[in-house]
Short mmCIF file of C-alpha atoms and ligand atoms in Angstrom, two decimals:
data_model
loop_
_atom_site.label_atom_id
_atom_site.label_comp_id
_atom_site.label_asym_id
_atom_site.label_seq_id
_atom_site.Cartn_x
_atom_site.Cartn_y
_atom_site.Cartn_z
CA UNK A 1 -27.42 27.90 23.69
CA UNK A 2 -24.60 26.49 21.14
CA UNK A 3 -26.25 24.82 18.60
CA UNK A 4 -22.93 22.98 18.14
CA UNK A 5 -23.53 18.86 16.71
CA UNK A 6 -21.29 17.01 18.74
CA UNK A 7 -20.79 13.28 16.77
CA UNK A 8 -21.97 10.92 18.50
CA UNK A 9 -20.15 7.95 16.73
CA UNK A 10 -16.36 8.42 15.57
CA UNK A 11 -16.91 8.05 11.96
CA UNK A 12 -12.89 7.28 11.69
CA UNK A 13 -13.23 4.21 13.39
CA UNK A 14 -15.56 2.66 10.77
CA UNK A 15 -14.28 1.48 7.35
CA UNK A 16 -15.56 -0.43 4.21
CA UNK A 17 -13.03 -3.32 3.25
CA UNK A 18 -10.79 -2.73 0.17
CA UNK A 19 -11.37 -6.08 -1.95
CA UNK A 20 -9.91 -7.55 -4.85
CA UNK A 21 -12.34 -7.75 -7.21
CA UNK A 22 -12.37 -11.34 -9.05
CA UNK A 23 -11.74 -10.07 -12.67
CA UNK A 24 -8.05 -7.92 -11.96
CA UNK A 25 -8.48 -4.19 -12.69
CA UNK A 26 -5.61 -3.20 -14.59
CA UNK A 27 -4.34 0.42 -14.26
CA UNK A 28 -4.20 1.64 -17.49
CA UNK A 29 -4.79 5.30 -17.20
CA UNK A 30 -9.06 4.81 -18.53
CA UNK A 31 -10.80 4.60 -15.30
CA UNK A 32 -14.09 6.03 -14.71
CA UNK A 33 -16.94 5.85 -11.53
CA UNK A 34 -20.16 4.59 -11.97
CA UNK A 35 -21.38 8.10 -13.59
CA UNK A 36 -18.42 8.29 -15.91
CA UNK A 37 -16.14 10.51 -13.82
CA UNK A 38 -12.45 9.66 -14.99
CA UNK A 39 -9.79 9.73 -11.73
CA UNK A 40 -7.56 13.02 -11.58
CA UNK A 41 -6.89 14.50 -8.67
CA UNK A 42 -5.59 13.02 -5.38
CA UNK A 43 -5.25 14.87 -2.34
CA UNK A 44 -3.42 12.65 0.64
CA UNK A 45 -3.60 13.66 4.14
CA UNK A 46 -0.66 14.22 6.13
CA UNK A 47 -1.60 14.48 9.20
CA UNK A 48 -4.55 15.12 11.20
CA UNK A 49 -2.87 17.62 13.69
CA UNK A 50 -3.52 21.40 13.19
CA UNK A 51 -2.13 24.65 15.14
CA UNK A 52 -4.99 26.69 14.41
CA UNK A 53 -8.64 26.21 15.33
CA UNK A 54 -10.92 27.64 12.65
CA UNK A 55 -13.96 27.62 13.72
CA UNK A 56 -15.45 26.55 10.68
CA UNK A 57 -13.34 23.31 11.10
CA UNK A 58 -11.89 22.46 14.23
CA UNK A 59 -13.65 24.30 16.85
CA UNK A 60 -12.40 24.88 20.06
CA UNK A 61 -15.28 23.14 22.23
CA UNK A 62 -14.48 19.29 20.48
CA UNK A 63 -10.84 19.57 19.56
CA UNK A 64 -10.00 20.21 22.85
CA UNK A 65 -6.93 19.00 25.32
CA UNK A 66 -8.70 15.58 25.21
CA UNK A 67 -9.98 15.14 21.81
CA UNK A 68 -7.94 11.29 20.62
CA UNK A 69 -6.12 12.29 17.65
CA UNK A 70 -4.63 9.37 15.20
CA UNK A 71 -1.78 7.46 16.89
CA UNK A 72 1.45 7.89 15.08
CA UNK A 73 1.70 4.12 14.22
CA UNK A 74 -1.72 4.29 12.59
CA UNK A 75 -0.86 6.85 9.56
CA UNK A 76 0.45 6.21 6.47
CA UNK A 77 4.60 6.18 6.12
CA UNK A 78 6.30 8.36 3.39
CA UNK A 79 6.99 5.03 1.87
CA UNK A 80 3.32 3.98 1.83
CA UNK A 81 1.60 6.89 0.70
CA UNK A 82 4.79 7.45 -2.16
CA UNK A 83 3.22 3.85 -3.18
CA UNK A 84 -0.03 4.33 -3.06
CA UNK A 85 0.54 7.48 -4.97
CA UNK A 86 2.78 5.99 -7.84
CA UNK A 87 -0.71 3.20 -8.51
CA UNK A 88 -3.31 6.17 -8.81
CA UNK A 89 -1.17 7.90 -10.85
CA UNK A 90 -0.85 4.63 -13.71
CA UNK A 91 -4.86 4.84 -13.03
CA UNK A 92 -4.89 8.66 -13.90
CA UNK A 93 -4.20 10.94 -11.59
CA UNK A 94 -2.49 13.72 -12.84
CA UNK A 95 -2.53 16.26 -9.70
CA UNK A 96 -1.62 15.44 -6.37
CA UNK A 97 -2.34 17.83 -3.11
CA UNK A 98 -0.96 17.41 -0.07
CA UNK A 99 -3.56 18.29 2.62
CA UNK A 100 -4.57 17.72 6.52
CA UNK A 101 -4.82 18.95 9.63
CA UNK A 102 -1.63 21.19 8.89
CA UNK A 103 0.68 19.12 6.38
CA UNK A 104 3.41 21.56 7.27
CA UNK A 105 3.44 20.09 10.97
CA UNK A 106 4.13 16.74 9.29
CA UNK A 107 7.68 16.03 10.48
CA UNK A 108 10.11 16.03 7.55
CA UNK A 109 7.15 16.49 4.55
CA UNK A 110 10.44 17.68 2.33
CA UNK A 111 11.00 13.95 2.21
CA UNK A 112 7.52 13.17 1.07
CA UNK A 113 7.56 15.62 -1.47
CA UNK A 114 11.17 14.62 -2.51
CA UNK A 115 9.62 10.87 -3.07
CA UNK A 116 6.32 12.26 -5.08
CA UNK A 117 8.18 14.43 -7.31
CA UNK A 118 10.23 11.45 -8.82
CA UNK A 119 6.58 9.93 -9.76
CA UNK A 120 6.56 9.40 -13.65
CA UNK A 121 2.94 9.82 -14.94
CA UNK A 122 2.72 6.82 -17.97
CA UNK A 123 2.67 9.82 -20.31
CA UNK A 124 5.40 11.80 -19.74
CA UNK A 125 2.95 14.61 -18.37
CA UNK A 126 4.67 16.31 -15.38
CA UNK A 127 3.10 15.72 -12.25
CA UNK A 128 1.03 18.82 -10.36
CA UNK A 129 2.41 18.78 -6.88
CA UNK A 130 1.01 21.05 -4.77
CA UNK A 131 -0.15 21.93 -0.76
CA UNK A 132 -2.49 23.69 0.55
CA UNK A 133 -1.28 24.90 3.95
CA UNK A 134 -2.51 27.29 7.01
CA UNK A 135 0.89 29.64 6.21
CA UNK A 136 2.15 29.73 9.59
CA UNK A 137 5.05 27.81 8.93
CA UNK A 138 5.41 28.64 5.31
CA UNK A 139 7.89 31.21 5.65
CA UNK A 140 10.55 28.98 7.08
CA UNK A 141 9.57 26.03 4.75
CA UNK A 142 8.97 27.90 1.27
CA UNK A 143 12.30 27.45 -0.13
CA UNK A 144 13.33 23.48 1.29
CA UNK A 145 9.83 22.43 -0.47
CA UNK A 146 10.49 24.11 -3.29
CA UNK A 147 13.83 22.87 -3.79
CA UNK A 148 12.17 19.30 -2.82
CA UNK A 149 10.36 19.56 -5.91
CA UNK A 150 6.87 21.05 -5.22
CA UNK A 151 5.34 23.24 -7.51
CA UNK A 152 3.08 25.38 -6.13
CA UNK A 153 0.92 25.75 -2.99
CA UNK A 154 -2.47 26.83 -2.00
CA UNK A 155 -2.35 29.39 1.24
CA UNK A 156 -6.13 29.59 3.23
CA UNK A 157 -5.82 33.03 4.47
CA UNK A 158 -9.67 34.23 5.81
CA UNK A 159 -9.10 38.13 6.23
CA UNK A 160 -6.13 40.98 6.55
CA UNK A 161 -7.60 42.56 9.52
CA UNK A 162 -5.52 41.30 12.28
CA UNK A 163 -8.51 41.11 15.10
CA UNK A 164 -10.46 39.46 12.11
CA UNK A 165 -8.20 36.51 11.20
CA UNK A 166 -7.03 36.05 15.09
CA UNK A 167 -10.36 35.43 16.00
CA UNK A 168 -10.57 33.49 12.97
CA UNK A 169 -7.76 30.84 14.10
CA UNK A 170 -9.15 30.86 16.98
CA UNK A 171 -5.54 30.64 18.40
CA UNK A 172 -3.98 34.62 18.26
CA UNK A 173 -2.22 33.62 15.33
CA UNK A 174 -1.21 37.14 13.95
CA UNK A 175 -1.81 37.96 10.22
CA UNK A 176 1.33 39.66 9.53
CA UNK A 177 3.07 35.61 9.70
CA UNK A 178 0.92 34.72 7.04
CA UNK A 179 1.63 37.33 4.83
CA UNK A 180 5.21 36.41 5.56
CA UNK A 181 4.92 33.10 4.28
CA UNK A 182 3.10 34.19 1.31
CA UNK A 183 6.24 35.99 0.49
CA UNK A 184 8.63 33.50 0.93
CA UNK A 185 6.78 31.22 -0.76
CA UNK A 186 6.50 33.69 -3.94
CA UNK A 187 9.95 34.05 -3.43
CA UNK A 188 11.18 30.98 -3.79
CA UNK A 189 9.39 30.53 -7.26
CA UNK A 190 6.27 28.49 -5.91
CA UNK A 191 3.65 28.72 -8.62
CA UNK A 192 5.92 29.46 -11.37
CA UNK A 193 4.74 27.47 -14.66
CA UNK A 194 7.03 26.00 -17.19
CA UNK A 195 7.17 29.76 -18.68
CA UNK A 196 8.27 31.51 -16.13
CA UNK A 197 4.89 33.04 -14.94
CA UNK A 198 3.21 33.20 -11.52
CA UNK A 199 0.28 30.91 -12.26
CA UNK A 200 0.35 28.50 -9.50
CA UNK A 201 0.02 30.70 -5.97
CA UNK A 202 -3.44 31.10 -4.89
CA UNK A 203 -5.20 32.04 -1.82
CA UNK A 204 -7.80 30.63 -0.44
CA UNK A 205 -10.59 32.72 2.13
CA UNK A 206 -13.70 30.78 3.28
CA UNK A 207 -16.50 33.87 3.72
CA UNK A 208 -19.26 33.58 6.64
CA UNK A 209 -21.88 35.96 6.50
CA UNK A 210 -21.37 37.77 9.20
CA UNK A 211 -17.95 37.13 10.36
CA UNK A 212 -15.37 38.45 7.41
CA UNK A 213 -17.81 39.72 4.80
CA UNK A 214 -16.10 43.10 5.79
CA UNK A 215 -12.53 41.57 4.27
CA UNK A 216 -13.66 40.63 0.84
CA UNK A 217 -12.83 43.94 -0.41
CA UNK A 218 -9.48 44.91 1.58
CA UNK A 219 -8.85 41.09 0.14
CA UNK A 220 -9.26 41.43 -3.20
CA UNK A 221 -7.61 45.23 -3.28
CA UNK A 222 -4.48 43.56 -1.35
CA UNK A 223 -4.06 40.60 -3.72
CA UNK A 224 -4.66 42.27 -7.35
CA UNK A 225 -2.00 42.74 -9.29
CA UNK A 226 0.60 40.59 -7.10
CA UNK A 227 0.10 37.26 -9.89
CA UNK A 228 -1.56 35.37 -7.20
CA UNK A 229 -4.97 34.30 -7.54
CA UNK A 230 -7.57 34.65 -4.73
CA UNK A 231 -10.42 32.57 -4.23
CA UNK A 232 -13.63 32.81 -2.88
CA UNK A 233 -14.97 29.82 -1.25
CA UNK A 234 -18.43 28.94 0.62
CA UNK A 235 -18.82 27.66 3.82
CA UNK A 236 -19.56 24.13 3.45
CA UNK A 237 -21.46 21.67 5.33
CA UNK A 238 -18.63 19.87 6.09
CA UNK A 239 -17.89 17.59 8.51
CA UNK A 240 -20.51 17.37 12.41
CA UNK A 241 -18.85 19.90 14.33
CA UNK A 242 -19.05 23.19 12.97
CA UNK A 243 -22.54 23.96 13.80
CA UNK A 244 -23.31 24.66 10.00
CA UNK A 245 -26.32 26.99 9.18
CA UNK A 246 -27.46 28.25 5.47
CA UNK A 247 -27.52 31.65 7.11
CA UNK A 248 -24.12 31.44 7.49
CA UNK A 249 -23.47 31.03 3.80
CA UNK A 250 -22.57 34.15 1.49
CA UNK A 251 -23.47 32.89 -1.60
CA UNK A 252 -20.78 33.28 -4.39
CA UNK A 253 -23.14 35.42 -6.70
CA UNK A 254 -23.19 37.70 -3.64
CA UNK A 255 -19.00 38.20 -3.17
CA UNK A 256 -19.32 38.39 -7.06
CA UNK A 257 -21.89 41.48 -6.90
CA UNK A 258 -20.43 42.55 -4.35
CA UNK A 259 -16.49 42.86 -5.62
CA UNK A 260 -18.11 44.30 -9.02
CA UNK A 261 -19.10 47.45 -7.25
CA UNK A 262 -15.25 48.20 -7.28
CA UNK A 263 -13.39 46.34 -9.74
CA UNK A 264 -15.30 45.18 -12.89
CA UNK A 265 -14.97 41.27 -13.75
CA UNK A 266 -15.32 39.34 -16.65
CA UNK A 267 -15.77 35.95 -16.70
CA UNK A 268 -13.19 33.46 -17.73
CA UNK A 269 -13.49 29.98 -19.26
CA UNK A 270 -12.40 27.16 -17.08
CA UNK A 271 -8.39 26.57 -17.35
CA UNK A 272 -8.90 22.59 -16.80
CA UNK A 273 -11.47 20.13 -16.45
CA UNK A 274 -13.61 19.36 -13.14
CA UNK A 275 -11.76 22.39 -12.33
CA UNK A 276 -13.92 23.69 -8.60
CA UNK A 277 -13.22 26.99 -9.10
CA UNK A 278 -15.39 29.76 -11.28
CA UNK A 279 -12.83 32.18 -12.74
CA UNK A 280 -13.24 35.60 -13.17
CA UNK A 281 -10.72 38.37 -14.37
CA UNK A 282 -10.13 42.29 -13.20
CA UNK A 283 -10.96 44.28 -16.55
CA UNK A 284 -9.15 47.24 -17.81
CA UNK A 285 -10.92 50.48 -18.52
CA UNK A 286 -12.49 49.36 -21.74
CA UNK A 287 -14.19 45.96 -19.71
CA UNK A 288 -11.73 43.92 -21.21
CA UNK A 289 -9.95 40.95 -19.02
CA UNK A 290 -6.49 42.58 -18.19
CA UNK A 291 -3.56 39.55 -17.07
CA UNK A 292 -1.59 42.40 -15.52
CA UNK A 293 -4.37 42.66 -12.92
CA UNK A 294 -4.38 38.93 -12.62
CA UNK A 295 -7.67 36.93 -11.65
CA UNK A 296 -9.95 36.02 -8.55
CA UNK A 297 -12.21 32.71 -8.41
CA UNK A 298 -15.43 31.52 -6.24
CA UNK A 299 -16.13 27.94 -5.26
CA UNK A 300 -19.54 27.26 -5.10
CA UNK A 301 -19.82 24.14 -3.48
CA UNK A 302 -23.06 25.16 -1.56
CA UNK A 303 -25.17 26.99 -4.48
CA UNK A 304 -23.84 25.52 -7.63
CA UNK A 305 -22.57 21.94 -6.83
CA UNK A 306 -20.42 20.58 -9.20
CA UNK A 307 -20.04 16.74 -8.42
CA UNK A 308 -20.94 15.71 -12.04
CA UNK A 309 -17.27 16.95 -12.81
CA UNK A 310 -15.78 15.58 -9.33
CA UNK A 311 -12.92 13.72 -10.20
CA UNK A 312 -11.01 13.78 -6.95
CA UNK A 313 -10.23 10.95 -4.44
CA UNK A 314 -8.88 11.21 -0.80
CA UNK A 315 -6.84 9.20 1.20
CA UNK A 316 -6.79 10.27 5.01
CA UNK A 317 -3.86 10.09 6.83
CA UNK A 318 -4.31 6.39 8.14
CA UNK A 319 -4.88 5.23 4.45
CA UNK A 320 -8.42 5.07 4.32
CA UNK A 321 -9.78 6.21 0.22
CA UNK A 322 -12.81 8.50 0.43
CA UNK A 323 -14.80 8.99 -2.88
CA UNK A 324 -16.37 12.65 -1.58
CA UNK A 325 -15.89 15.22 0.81
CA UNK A 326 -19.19 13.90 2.48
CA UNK A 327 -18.74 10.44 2.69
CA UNK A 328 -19.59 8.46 6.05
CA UNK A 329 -16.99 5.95 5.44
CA UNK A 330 -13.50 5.63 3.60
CA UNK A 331 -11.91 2.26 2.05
CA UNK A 332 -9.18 1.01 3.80
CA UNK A 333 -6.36 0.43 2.07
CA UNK A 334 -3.35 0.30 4.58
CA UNK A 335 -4.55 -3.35 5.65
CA UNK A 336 -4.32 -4.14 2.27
CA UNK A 337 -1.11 -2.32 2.17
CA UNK A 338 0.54 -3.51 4.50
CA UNK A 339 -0.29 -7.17 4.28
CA UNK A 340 3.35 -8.71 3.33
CA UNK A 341 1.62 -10.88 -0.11
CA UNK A 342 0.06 -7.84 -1.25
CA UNK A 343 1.60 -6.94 -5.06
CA UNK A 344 1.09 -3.11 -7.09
CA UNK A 345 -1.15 -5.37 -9.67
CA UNK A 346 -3.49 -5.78 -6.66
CA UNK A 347 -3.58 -2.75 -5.00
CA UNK A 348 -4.13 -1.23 -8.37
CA UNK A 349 -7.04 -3.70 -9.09
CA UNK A 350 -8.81 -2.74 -5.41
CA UNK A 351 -8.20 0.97 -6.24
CA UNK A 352 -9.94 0.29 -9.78
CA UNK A 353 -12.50 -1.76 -8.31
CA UNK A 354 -13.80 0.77 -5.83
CA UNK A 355 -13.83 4.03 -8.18
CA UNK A 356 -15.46 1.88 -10.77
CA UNK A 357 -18.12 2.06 -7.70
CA UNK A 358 -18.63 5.10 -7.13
CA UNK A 359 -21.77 7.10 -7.26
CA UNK A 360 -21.10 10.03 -4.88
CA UNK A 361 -22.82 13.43 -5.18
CA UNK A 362 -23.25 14.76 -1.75
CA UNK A 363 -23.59 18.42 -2.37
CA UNK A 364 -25.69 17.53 -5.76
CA UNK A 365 -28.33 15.75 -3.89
CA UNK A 366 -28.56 18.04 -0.99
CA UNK A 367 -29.64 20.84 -3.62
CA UNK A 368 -32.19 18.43 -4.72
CA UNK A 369 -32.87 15.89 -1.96
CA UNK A 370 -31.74 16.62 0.89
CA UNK A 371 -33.12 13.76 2.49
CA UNK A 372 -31.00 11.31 0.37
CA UNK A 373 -27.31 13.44 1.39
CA UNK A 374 -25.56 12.03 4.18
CA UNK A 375 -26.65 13.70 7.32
CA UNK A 376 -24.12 15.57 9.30
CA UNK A 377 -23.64 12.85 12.66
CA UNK A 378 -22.14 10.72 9.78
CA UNK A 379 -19.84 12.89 7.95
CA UNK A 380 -16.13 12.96 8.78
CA UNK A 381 -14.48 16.15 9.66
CA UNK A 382 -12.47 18.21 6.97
CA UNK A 383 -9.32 18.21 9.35
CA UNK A 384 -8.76 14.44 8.78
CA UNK A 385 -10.27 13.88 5.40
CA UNK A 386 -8.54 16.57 3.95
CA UNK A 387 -9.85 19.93 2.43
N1 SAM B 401 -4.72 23.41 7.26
C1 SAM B 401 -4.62 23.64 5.87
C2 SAM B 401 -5.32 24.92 5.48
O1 SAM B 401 -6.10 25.45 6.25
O2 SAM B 401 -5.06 25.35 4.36
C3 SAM B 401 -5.10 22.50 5.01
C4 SAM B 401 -6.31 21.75 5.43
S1 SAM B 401 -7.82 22.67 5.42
C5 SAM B 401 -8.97 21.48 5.95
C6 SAM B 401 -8.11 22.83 3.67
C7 SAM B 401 -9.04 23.93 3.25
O3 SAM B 401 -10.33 23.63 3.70
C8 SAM B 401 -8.72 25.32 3.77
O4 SAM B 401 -8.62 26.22 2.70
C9 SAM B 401 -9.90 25.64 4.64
O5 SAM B 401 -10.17 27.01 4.66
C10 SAM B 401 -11.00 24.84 4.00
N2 SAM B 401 -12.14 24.56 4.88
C11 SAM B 401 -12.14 23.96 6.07
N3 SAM B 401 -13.39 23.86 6.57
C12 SAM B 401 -14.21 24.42 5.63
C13 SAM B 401 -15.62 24.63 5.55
N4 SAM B 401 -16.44 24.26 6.51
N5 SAM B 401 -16.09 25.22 4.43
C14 SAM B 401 -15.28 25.60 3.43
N6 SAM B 401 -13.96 25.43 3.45
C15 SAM B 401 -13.41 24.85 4.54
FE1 SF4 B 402 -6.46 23.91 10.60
FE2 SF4 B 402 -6.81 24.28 8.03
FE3 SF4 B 402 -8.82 23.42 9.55
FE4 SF4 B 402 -7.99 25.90 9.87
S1 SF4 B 402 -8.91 25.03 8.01
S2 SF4 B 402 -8.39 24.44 11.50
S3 SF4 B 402 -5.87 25.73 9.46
S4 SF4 B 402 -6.98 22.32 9.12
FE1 SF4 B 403 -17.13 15.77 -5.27
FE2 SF4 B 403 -18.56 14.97 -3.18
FE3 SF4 B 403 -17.93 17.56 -3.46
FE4 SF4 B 403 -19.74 16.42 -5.09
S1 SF4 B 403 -19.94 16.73 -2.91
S2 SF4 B 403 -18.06 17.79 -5.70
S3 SF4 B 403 -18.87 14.34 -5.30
S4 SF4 B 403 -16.49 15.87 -3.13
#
């Protein structure tokens, strides 16, 4: 029997108001939450469409034929978001990530990142502008978002055994495509940093147990000494649909041990604040960390949670702010938005008002209370949220 958890409310149809708070919240770049965490990282949701069906995600059995996705007159507008994005930047945020569903089925996202890229952070600081993206459309969209002004992109890529990642998508989608748009993207200077060096291409490969342990190795092996950084991430808890279970979790330590038996790994400090990922680089002969070999990382966000560094926001794709991956319920700021009297000072001041709330530590409290997390028939999925 499918121990599937079908939701039985539509979390996306509940929201908390956005208010303005009575003393105005200026944005002046010094924001912090309720446990001191300052506001850094944005990641906006594009759309809440996908063409794959991972079935740690978007399984087959609820998004089906007849499973109600948003309306198009209910998401966010280039113009919006491009709005919206310009205030949380003047409140901090230095790193934006454009996220769904699939952004690349967004129609025209070369606009959207065209509009972002001309955001000047208060400091003069260029802007991270990145993506993380499926790769099925990557190779014919590498070079127009590149030249649109993103920098870099994140590609999810779960195995390199065909039969492996087919049955992955959960839609046939051949591996080889992938691979493809890895290319292009590397080709058209994705991920290059203000020196010239690959820095800014990673992969991403969520590991179950028991379904692609087998491609950790053939993984790493593939991606070492290319200059683009694979990652390692657990199989979260994410979201009501994906029948989570513990047992399905391969703890980072384990791909760590595991890698170690073939390539030996030092460990490497973190390269930025709040950063998610644990970094680890392939050492030369003598142990020592060797950049020609390039580096792997592991998100732990089941066995080591890091929320005390968590300094990312979300805004779904119908303009709704979420505070944590795991949150029941998201702000909404597109009625706010998208009332006519509404000025920047008070959209700013709402945006202020509700981080200087915030208190989230989902995957902190279900290491030490689980009773206290948010239980799963609450949680929205990953797909609209954003990962
Ligand atoms: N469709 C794009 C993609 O797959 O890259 C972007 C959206 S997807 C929701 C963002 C990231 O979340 C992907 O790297 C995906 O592998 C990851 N993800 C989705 N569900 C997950 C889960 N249950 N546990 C861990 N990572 C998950
Ligand atoms: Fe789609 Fe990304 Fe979710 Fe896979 S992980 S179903 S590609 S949104
Ligand atoms: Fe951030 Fe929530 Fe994840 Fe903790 S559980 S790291 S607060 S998104």
């Amino acid at each position: 029997m499918s121990e599937r958890v079908i939701p039985l409310v539509d979390q996306r149809l509940s929201a908390l108001t956005a208010l303005l708070p009575a003393h105005p919240i200026a944005a002046s770049g010094l924001l912090s939450d309720g446990l001191g965490r300052p506001l850094h990282d944005l990641r906006i949701s594009v759309t809440d469409r996908c063409n794959f069906r991972c079935n740690y995600c978007m399984p087959k059995e609820v998004f089906d034929k007849d499973y109600r996705y948003l309306p198009h007159g209910d998401l966010l507008n280039f113009e919006e978001i491009t709005r919206l994005a310009k205030i949380f930047v003047a409140h901090g945020v230095r790193k934006i990530r454009l996220t769904g569903g699939e952004p690349l089925l967004r129609k025209n996202l070369e606009i959207l990142v065209e509009l972002l890229a001309t955001i000047q952070t208060p400091d003069g600081t260029p802007l991270d502008l990145t993506l993380t993206t499926n790769g099925s459309l990557l190779a014919r969209k590498a070079k127009s978002l590149k030249d649109a002004g993103l920098n870099r992109v994140t590609v999810s890529l779960d195995g390199l055994d065909d039969a492996v990642f087919r049955a992955m998508n959960d839609v046939d989608f051949p591996v080889s495509d992938v691979l493809e748009g890895i290319a292009a993207a590397k080709d058209a200077g994705l991920g290059l940093d203000a020196n010239g060096q690959l820095t800014g291409l990673k992969v991403n490969m969520v590991v179950k147990r028991r379904t692609n342990f087998d491609q950790i190795l053939p993984m790493a092996r593939h991606f070492r000494g290319s200059g683009i950084t694979l990652r390692f991430i657990e199989y979260m808890d994410v979201g009501a649909t994906n029948g989570w279970r513990m047992d399905d979790v391969l703890p980072s330590a384990d791909v760590i041990q595991h890698l170690q038996q073939e390539f030996p790994l030092v460990a490497l400090d973190p390269s930025a604040p709040g950063e998610t990922a644990q970094r680890w680089g392939y050492a030369n002969a003598s142990g020592q960390f060797d950049p020609s070999l390039g580096e792997i990382g592991v998100i732990s966000s089941v066995t080591q949670a890091f929320c005390r560094d968590c300094n990312r926001a979300r805004l779904s794709t119908e303009g709704k702010l979420y505070l944590c991956l795991f949150a029941s319920r998201g702000y909404d700021l597109r009625t706010l938005l998208r009332q006519s009297q509404t000025n920047d000072a008070e959209l700013a001041s709402a945006i202020g008002h509700i981080w200087q709330q915030r208190d989230d530590r989902y995957s902190e409290l279900r290491a030490s209370q689980p009773s206290n997390a948010t239980p799963a028939s609450r949680r929205v999925e990953m797909s609209y949220i954003g990962g």
